[in-house]
Amino acid sequence: MEKFHGHEIFVQLLRLLLLLLLSLQCLSSDYTPPSKYFINCGSSSTISDTTRTFVGDVSSDSFTLSPKPEAVEDSSPSPATSQLYRTARLFRSPSSYEFEIDQFGIYLVRLHFFPFSSPTDLFTALFDVSVSGLPLLLHNFTVQNTSNLPLIKEFLLTINISKFIVKFEPSQESSFAFVNAIELFIAPDSFIPHSALLVTRKGGKNSSYKGLLSRVLQKIHRVNVGGREIEHDSDTLWRNWVPDDTFLFNRSTARNKSYDQPIQYQEGQSEYNYSDRNIAPDNVYSTAKEMNTNKGDQLQFFNISWGFNVTKNATHLLRVHFCDITSASLSVSPWINLYINSIFSRNIKIITLAVPFYLDFVVVSDNSGLLNISIGPHRDSPVNNSFLNGLEIMEIMEELGSVSMENESKKKTTPLLVGLVVGGLALVCIVTVVLSLRSKCRKEKPAEASHWLPVTVDGGLSSHSRVYEATIHGSPVPHLNLGLKIPFAEIQSATKNFSGKLLVGKGGFGKVYQGTLRNGMKVAVKRSQPGHGQGLPEFQTEILVLSKIRHRHLVSLIGYCDERNEMILVYEFMQKGTLRNHLYDSDLPCLSWKQRLEICIGAARGLHYLHTGSEGGIIHRDIKSTNILLDDDFVAKVADFGLSRSGLPNQTHVSTAVKGTFGYLDPEYFRTQQLTDKSDVYSFGVVLLEVLCARPVINPSLPREQMNLAEWVMVWQKKGLLEQVIDPLLVGKVNLNSLRKFGESAEKCLKEDGTDRPTMGDVVWDLEYAFQLQQTAMQREPLEDSTNDAASTFPFPTIQRYPSYSLSTSDIHGPKRRDDSSERTESEVFSQLRIDNGR
């Protein structure tokens, strides 16, 4: 926008245009409602509603029920009773459902209870419910005889294992358990934050509650403020929202407000969390409670207050939903004070109209068992009003973590646990001997550089944990997720003993194999090799980082193996390989400009989540086109977190030795050795140019002025002639407005001073705008984005195609020409140029 100084009218027009573009699309997350698991318990029948199909648990082969308990059926069903609640599964001894999990992340678990008439009085049931590796979800649970049936208990938890068990167990020998239906399905990415502002019994405004993703959340209240009940078929996640009237302290203080225009969902960066239809449905945001004020009395300031029953002395996640449907314009939009338990307040300034957003808080309840929420106008508010659209309260079940591997095989986990406990003393003795034998070697070399002993097919050698070895040698790695450990024998089987036919990649870390686990899941197996760049610290870092983050655009860690001096990481398999392979040095079809934009947007979203959605933030430190992988649908996912560093709270940078890959490395980081998240932004800017030009970032075979991609392209960008260096395979296929916006985004990423670079959230916004410009033909003023759409039809000049060479170490045979020539040049010497173990 710097070009438009002195042209305020154009600035305003552009802002209006951007808002219009955003309003024309639904910027909800890329979430497809799942088809499993929805279980009709105690029945062989399949029951379908408008969006879900509940499968009978008698004969289904998609999950396992063991042992086979008895089924009961309603002896005198009411015509008004749903078919789903006319049967139940009854458990007189411990029994469980085992589900195959093919996608890791946050899951919703719903248990349906409807005690109907049967020879066994279901109201007398008393039982516990637990899930894999976690303490009880329900303890001594019974269903009360009330009119509020069916009773649905809902939980949110993180699942990162391939087999997940829901277990029912009678609390007493004479008792029993039952369930009518079960739902188990994955939630959208980033549905639950990793941390939220903590509100203690004394208030407090500066501390955060961290680790939400490692907790189990139980839904307590879900309220549609100012509106009617929302039933499950009007919600993308099949949730029920109840009206708020019964929770109001004084109904005369509030009145309902409704809105009959489309809700304007929005993405991007804001001090609040922009919402989408998966966070809450339209019906929540199109209704609200506002102050019931007398318009003639502008001094009448008061609060609207609600009270909710919660568990005493417990911790709860509170999510409040806002969408300004009360104001005619921003000049009369209220500034709202939100109060929690009368001891905490938050000022909320409305920045857009009809755009929904939400705020998350973790609230510690007191002995009263009541959580009070109030809203009122800020004293400086332009208008005497306040409003609220929705509210959710979820109890944080303390001492619960993400699901472990305990259920994978009792024959495997029991020896593991026994071995860890009983063999502890023996291990200490062994370690003492090993320490004495290796102390001299370790003084001369880092632990990760030690030579590894060969591994035989039949097992051979030591089976102790390499990660544990590093811990006892003085490099402790706390909180490693032991539930992710995969036996070496299973990895051997999955890769057919590391068959060369299954080799899909090589690089500084070692080799990558395609494999298939026993449950049928296809995986990528990264096996580090002695003398290669993958060291023990990188191995540990990757496990720690990937075990606590989940996102659609970050490659998921399935597990790891550290037996027998091995360092093996197992990831989800990405069928389309690396982004670089689709740009040059391969025979793969050319990516369209739309595909390239979508890939860049996806990678930027993943990186943005890495910077902002994890505890303290995580800096990747090795962003490049070979670390952006594509699945079968060309969805981009950021990979390889071995060099990652946690961003430290309250610090502007992390002082650290320079690591990365030559050509992508942030010059400011190289110069100062001070790492920030803006170092990733610089590297991503280089990737954007690599996508644009389809050539390596460093190519010594080209003339000196063209050798460095970033320097060369920025010369043309500053001239306003970016089309001169575009990939010739895209000539005539790119809208020049989209190209200009893309170039501006890359230029901002590559600013010399890191403080001048945008955040990854800003980059996502710019790229989405470039995508919209490519998608939508618009007549524009000459000064808008430097050109109008008519210019996009102009022919591109003839551009000489220089042979391009790969500088990636993932190709052990050296670089290849794009024109398939086998000629080798001195440029191959530079293909191995790295910066201190950059991979």
Short mmCIF file of C-alpha atoms in Angstrom, two decimals, residues 29 185 193 195 235 246 252 331-332 378 395-396 403 443 524 561 587 595 610 614 624 635 651 734 763 775 827:
data_model
loop_
_atom_site.label_atom_id
_atom_site.label_comp_id
_atom_site.label_asym_id
_atom_site.label_seq_id
_atom_site.Cartn_x
_atom_site.Cartn_y
_atom_site.Cartn_z
CA SER A 29 -11.73 -24.53 7.80
CA PHE A 185 -15.01 -38.76 15.19
CA PRO A 193 -6.25 -24.24 21.63
CA SER A 195 -3.34 -22.58 25.89
CA ASP A 235 -24.61 -28.15 13.48
CA THR A 246 -33.06 -20.20 32.20
CA SER A 252 -35.78 -7.79 32.21
CA SER A 331 -19.08 4.26 14.50
CA VAL A 332 -21.94 3.12 16.76
CA HIS A 378 -17.37 0.04 28.50
CA GLU A 395 -14.71 -29.08 32.47
CA ILE A 396 -11.01 -29.84 32.23
CA VAL A 403 -4.16 -41.16 24.67
CA LYS A 443 34.63 -36.49 25.71
CA ALA A 524 6.93 -43.11 5.69
CA CYS A 561 11.82 -46.41 17.44
CA ASP A 587 9.15 -35.61 -15.02
CA GLN A 595 -2.33 -25.44 -7.29
CA LEU A 610 3.58 -23.64 14.54
CA SER A 614 2.01 -24.27 20.30
CA LYS A 624 12.48 -25.20 2.21
CA VAL A 635 -2.61 -30.74 0.40
CA GLN A 651 11.87 -13.00 24.78
CA VAL A 734 -1.45 -16.25 -14.44
CA VAL A 763 1.34 -14.01 4.76
CA GLN A 775 -10.07 -16.95 -9.22
CA SER A 827 27.57 -26.94 -9.75
#
